[in-house]
Amino acid sequence: MKKIKKYAWVMDAFSQTPFSTKARAMKHFLTGKKSYLPKKKTHADMESVIKCALCPNMCRFDCPVLEAEKNEATSPSGKMRIAYLIETDRLDGTDAFELMYKCAGCDACIQWCPFDFSVSDILKGVRADIVADNRTPEDIVKIKEHLEKNHTMDKINIDVKGSEKGDILYFMGCTILSEKGEIAEAMIDIFNTVGEKYATIRDEWCCGAPLINLGFTEVFKHFAEHNVEKIKESGCKTVVCSCPTCAYMLRQVYSQMDFEIKAQVLHSSEYLLSLMKDKKIRFDHLEKECVYHDPCTLVRKLGIEEEPRKVLENIPGMIVKEPYFNRKDTKCCGRGGSLGSTNPDIAEKIAQKRVAELRKEAECIVTACPTCALAFEGCEVYDISEIFIKSLEKKNE
Amino acid sequence: MSFYIANCLLEIMSYDTVYQKDKKDCVFSKKIIEQLNSIVPNGVSDKEVDRVTYSKDYWPITLRWLLDGKLPALPDCIVWPENAQQVTEILRLANREKIPIVPFGEGSGVVGGAIPIRGGIVVDMKKMDSVVEIDDLGLMVTVQPGINGMNLERYLNRKGYTMGHIPQSIYCSSLGGWLACRAAGQFSTKYGKIEDMVVALEAVLPDGTIIKSKPVPRSSTGPQVEQLFLGSEGRFGIITEATLKIWPYPEERSMLSFAFDDVYHALEAVRKIMRKNVYPAVVRIYDMNETLRHFYETKGAKDKCMLILLMEGDKKLVKLENEISEMTCKGEGGVACGDEPVHHWLETRFNVKESSEFTPRGFIFDTVEVSVGWKNAPNLYKTVIEAMRKVGGVVVASGHASHFYPQGVCFYFTFGGIPPKDAAPFTFYESVWDAIMKSCLEEQGSISHHHGIGLIRAKWLEKEIGERMQMLKKIKSAIDPHNIMNPGKMVVEREEN
Ligand SMILES: Cc1cc2nc3c(=O)[nH]c(=O)nc-3n(C[C@H](O)[C@H](O)[C@H](O)COP(=O)(O)OP(=O)(O)OC[C@H]3O[C@@H](n4cnc5c(N)ncnc54)[C@H](O)[C@@H]3O)c2cc1C
Ligand code: SF4
Ligand code: SF4
């Protein structure tokens, strides 16, 4: 009924139109769309690609990639126009294909889009088409090949092992395994302090987000299968992830793609807050002023904004500042959507901008994502779990 | 004899390029790219993907062309300068080599102004986007032109100010584009159009000279020549900095709405409000079709024309403006509908969906804004609506009034339809435009209030400004003797035809 009312003005206009125009207009209205769709079957949702390509770019001002690059081609609608030309076989060439990977997966576009589009999600289909046509840029293929061979994004640099079975399974994710071991150490400390029976996966594989992002859906399936199996073997009731992207994959994307995880999947901020609520834990004073950075995936994909704040606010002595752009209005760290691997220079520019913004509020940055923490390296930056354990450590001293 | 040699489009065989015939010679030499690279290191691209991207702005007919596999035109390269000195050097090079220059903001212009129809160099101003200074005592901000509108307004809001310039395209347009097109925001009835906000300008002329005026409120020092850049559409040079008026962020807002039996009574109410020297920030009158389109959920709006008003500023003043506006509207037969329709407008005013929804269904549409004195306003509205309806293929022909002055009003017309059988999309499109332009001139209106001339209105400008056209052409050829700046737009020189 609402939809009918919404289009009443079109009906009203039609009613005042001569019959011959009316008949042709009606025909176009009902069937016109098909003529602009590619003839071949595509992974990309072409109706969305077209709508976005025709939009005046209403979300552009908040797109971190455009903000860093200043090139129209990298704007949300700019990318979709080129995507449309690629999908309709009017444009090819490495530069066009490479453009399809210039997205930080931050979903800032959704905040302003009248169609609720995430350009990042639309691009996944376009990239899958590029893969299917064997036109994937070399550097992107290398990422996939590396993953196929090693199963994680980078060399594993930590030696944190829990038992193979436990009530809680700590899923570390690639960034922690290779670069941010200190976050895993903090989490393990917390598990030990509260006497949690925790497990880790001995040969944990990447959650598969980069593969889905880059269009390698079939390869992704092996990764999902492996992880689902290992999670099952652990006998856990709850999976805890420090990485919001891993949490999003295991909690939502796996099931959307028919890989079912029976255990509850929590982000570490949710888990830490539940510990506080269950009063399993008490904090000592921790004199610290910090600014909290909302990770895009945590706040926009998982809708988690209160939990990390509550964790921090519950620590006596902690002063938590808000940056001007916070919660769903956050700004990207630059490394989302695999941009840190595909376009590190763009990622770096985005990170610098966010750091400058955060540091207007406090020297110390706290976040709830290992990838954001990695992007802000060089500053005083902590994951919430590190702050959490710091306040406990003081008590033990 | 032209030294400029433009690039052939051989590599992009799958395209038709609509304005290809306007390009003169072939092969944009690599030497020019090298020279540009030495002026703007890492700020030049002649990649195909970038040239295709910069082939269009948001002129609505180009959306249809995009789906049909046609590009309006192709630039030879794109340059991203970072300061006025680099702009100077780029223009000197282009002037020497007689290469077309097309300044580019965010490409939201809707008249084809930023389309590089003769190829050449697109100068994208987006890297020049810093806020230089806020002068709190003088209530002024000095900014570079590449800044995105929303990012500028957000910056000001954060510091406790507003510019009061909120066009519907604020998310997707730049300050430079606003100045070059004489843009108008939704709050213009109180704060004015962009030209009313400008205090000082800096610009680079085609020969590389940098001109700059002082940020003083007024001066009696002869004609202010820098004002030639307001509405210049990239034809006189490149704007590189502007000082604009700002205001403390309003402490109070109040909203009213009324349903009228027809557009004419609503216009009369607003005319009387203006006459009292009362300036609500937002004033919008929707005709019946547009009322149905935007206020289908408002009780009492069916078969009526909605008027919405938003007052903002000092609390006491707002209260007074509210009282005067309410009394005047009721006096003209307006039925009060409360503040809900205004909230609805505030929430939905940036939801631009129609172009994405209707273009793929074969519809061709556009919006055309004109201005007119009060005396002729009712007739102009009636005549233009009738003229649009008469064009075969038109399905939607509607209008609203959205910028008001004690002297008159801006009407904003929308048309949409399907080309009649055997008519090319552009032929249909142009015939509706012609009908609107012709009837607007007949009713003593001005053919554009804030979108500018670009390509679509170029042939109508002489009819609008008469003898002033000769003067404009003389000024143009004095400033830009080689006609490098955005050729083919607005003032069409004889040799270009
Ligand atoms: C959805 C939508 C809503 C709109 N709503 C409004 C509205 O409410 N009010 C309104 O006034 N307009 C509106 N417009 C039209 C458009 O946004 C304006 O014309 C705007 O001023 C263009 O700005 P831009 O930065 O996108 O300029 P562009 O499109 O890039 O360029 C426009 C013209 O300005 C020239 N130019 C750009 N920068 C410079 C510079 N630095 N120096 C010299 N010349 C330059 C270009 O060469 C070109 O001729 C709307 C457009 C869209 C798509
Ligand atoms: S997801 Fe983020 S980076 Fe990608 S297009 Fe949207 S706003 Fe830009
Ligand atoms: S994501 Fe939405 S708002 Fe952004 S360009 Fe696409 S359609 Fe427009």
XYZ file of C-alpha atoms and ligand atoms in Angstrom, chain A residues 55-58 60 72, chain B residues 56-60 101-115 123-126 144-149 165-170 172-186 193-194 202-204 229 231-241 284 349-353 355 367 369 402-403 412 449-452 454 485-486 489, ligand 1:
147
model
C 23.785 8.259 -8.845
C 25.311 11.723 -8.421
C 27.751 10.211 -5.934
C 25.849 11.314 -2.851
C 31.414 10.631 -2.016
C 36.936 10.817 -9.570
C 31.266 13.624 -18.177
C 29.680 15.642 -15.437
C 26.106 15.141 -14.199
C 24.290 16.583 -17.180
C 21.304 14.191 -17.088
C 41.654 23.610 -20.227
C 38.575 22.381 -18.372
C 38.437 23.162 -14.633
C 36.781 20.344 -12.696
C 35.295 20.431 -9.203
C 33.221 17.337 -8.416
C 31.380 16.975 -11.698
C 27.915 17.498 -10.233
C 27.151 20.295 -12.669
C 23.949 19.527 -14.571
C 24.432 21.524 -17.784
C 27.524 19.881 -19.261
C 29.856 22.639 -18.035
C 32.733 20.325 -17.091
C 32.607 18.088 -20.172
C 42.286 20.454 -14.162
C 40.809 18.675 -11.162
C 40.916 21.067 -8.211
C 40.282 18.517 -5.457
C 40.539 26.664 -1.376
C 37.989 25.843 -4.090
C 38.477 22.068 -4.283
C 36.867 21.467 -0.914
C 33.753 19.323 -0.931
C 30.674 21.226 0.249
C 24.829 27.298 1.808
C 23.181 23.890 1.613
C 22.444 22.947 -2.009
C 20.918 19.534 -2.548
C 24.265 18.618 -4.058
C 26.214 19.628 -0.941
C 28.726 15.884 -4.129
C 29.884 19.348 -5.219
C 32.774 21.698 -4.519
C 33.154 25.351 -3.626
C 34.825 26.095 -6.982
C 31.845 24.645 -8.859
C 29.432 26.677 -6.722
C 31.260 29.916 -7.479
C 31.661 29.134 -11.163
C 27.927 28.356 -11.511
C 26.429 30.902 -9.046
C 24.897 28.092 -7.027
C 21.949 28.421 -4.640
C 21.378 26.455 -1.456
C 18.113 25.286 0.090
C 23.120 32.547 -3.124
C 26.840 31.795 -3.204
C 41.796 34.660 -5.878
C 41.988 33.354 -9.434
C 44.516 32.511 -12.112
C 34.597 34.799 -12.009
C 29.218 32.364 -12.913
C 32.255 32.178 -15.221
C 31.907 28.390 -15.674
C 35.613 27.977 -16.169
C 35.680 30.368 -19.150
C 37.905 33.107 -17.692
C 40.465 31.225 -15.639
C 40.624 29.098 -12.512
C 39.426 30.167 -9.071
C 42.068 29.202 -6.514
C 40.800 30.680 -3.229
C 9.352 25.870 -0.675
C 15.978 16.156 1.036
C 19.180 14.367 -0.017
C 17.541 11.119 -1.174
C 18.306 11.484 -4.843
C 16.945 8.299 -6.379
C 17.910 9.315 -11.927
C 15.224 19.780 -13.947
C 15.435 26.362 -12.849
C 12.351 27.246 -3.763
C 14.290 30.510 -3.619
C 12.336 24.715 -10.480
C 18.696 30.894 -11.591
C 21.580 28.672 -10.358
C 22.625 25.793 -12.622
C 24.306 27.946 -15.249
C 27.109 25.010 -19.896
C 39.463 28.114 -21.131
C 36.605 25.611 -21.354
C 30.616 26.513 -23.300
C 21.634 15.875 -7.111
C 22.033 17.264 -7.476
C 21.487 18.321 -6.781
C 21.864 19.631 -7.109
N 21.370 20.641 -6.355
C 21.782 21.909 -6.583
C 21.306 22.970 -5.768
O 20.560 22.759 -4.809
N 21.746 24.219 -6.047
C 22.624 24.461 -7.063
O 22.988 25.618 -7.248
N 23.071 23.471 -7.861
C 22.678 22.207 -7.636
N 23.166 21.189 -8.440
C 24.082 21.476 -9.542
C 25.577 21.400 -9.157
O 25.763 20.733 -7.967
C 26.142 22.767 -9.052
O 26.144 23.348 -10.330
C 27.547 22.869 -8.486
O 27.844 24.216 -8.352
C 28.623 22.200 -9.317
O 29.757 22.020 -8.525
P 30.911 20.984 -8.905
O 32.000 21.177 -7.932
O 30.362 19.632 -9.006
O 31.350 21.565 -10.298
P 31.659 20.840 -11.683
O 30.464 20.136 -12.182
O 32.909 20.077 -11.583
O 31.921 22.119 -12.591
C 30.889 23.040 -12.871
C 31.478 24.205 -13.677
O 32.357 24.952 -12.855
C 33.644 25.040 -13.426
N 34.598 25.035 -12.315
C 34.709 24.113 -11.318
N 35.672 24.461 -10.443
C 36.200 25.629 -10.893
C 37.236 26.484 -10.428
N 37.931 26.234 -9.338
N 37.519 27.604 -11.162
C 36.810 27.883 -12.273
N 35.830 27.116 -12.755
C 35.516 26.001 -12.068
C 33.718 23.851 -14.369
O 34.624 24.077 -15.425
C 32.300 23.770 -14.864
O 32.089 24.671 -15.916
C 22.773 19.875 -8.162
C 23.324 18.797 -8.856
C 22.965 17.504 -8.524
C 23.558 16.376 -9.272
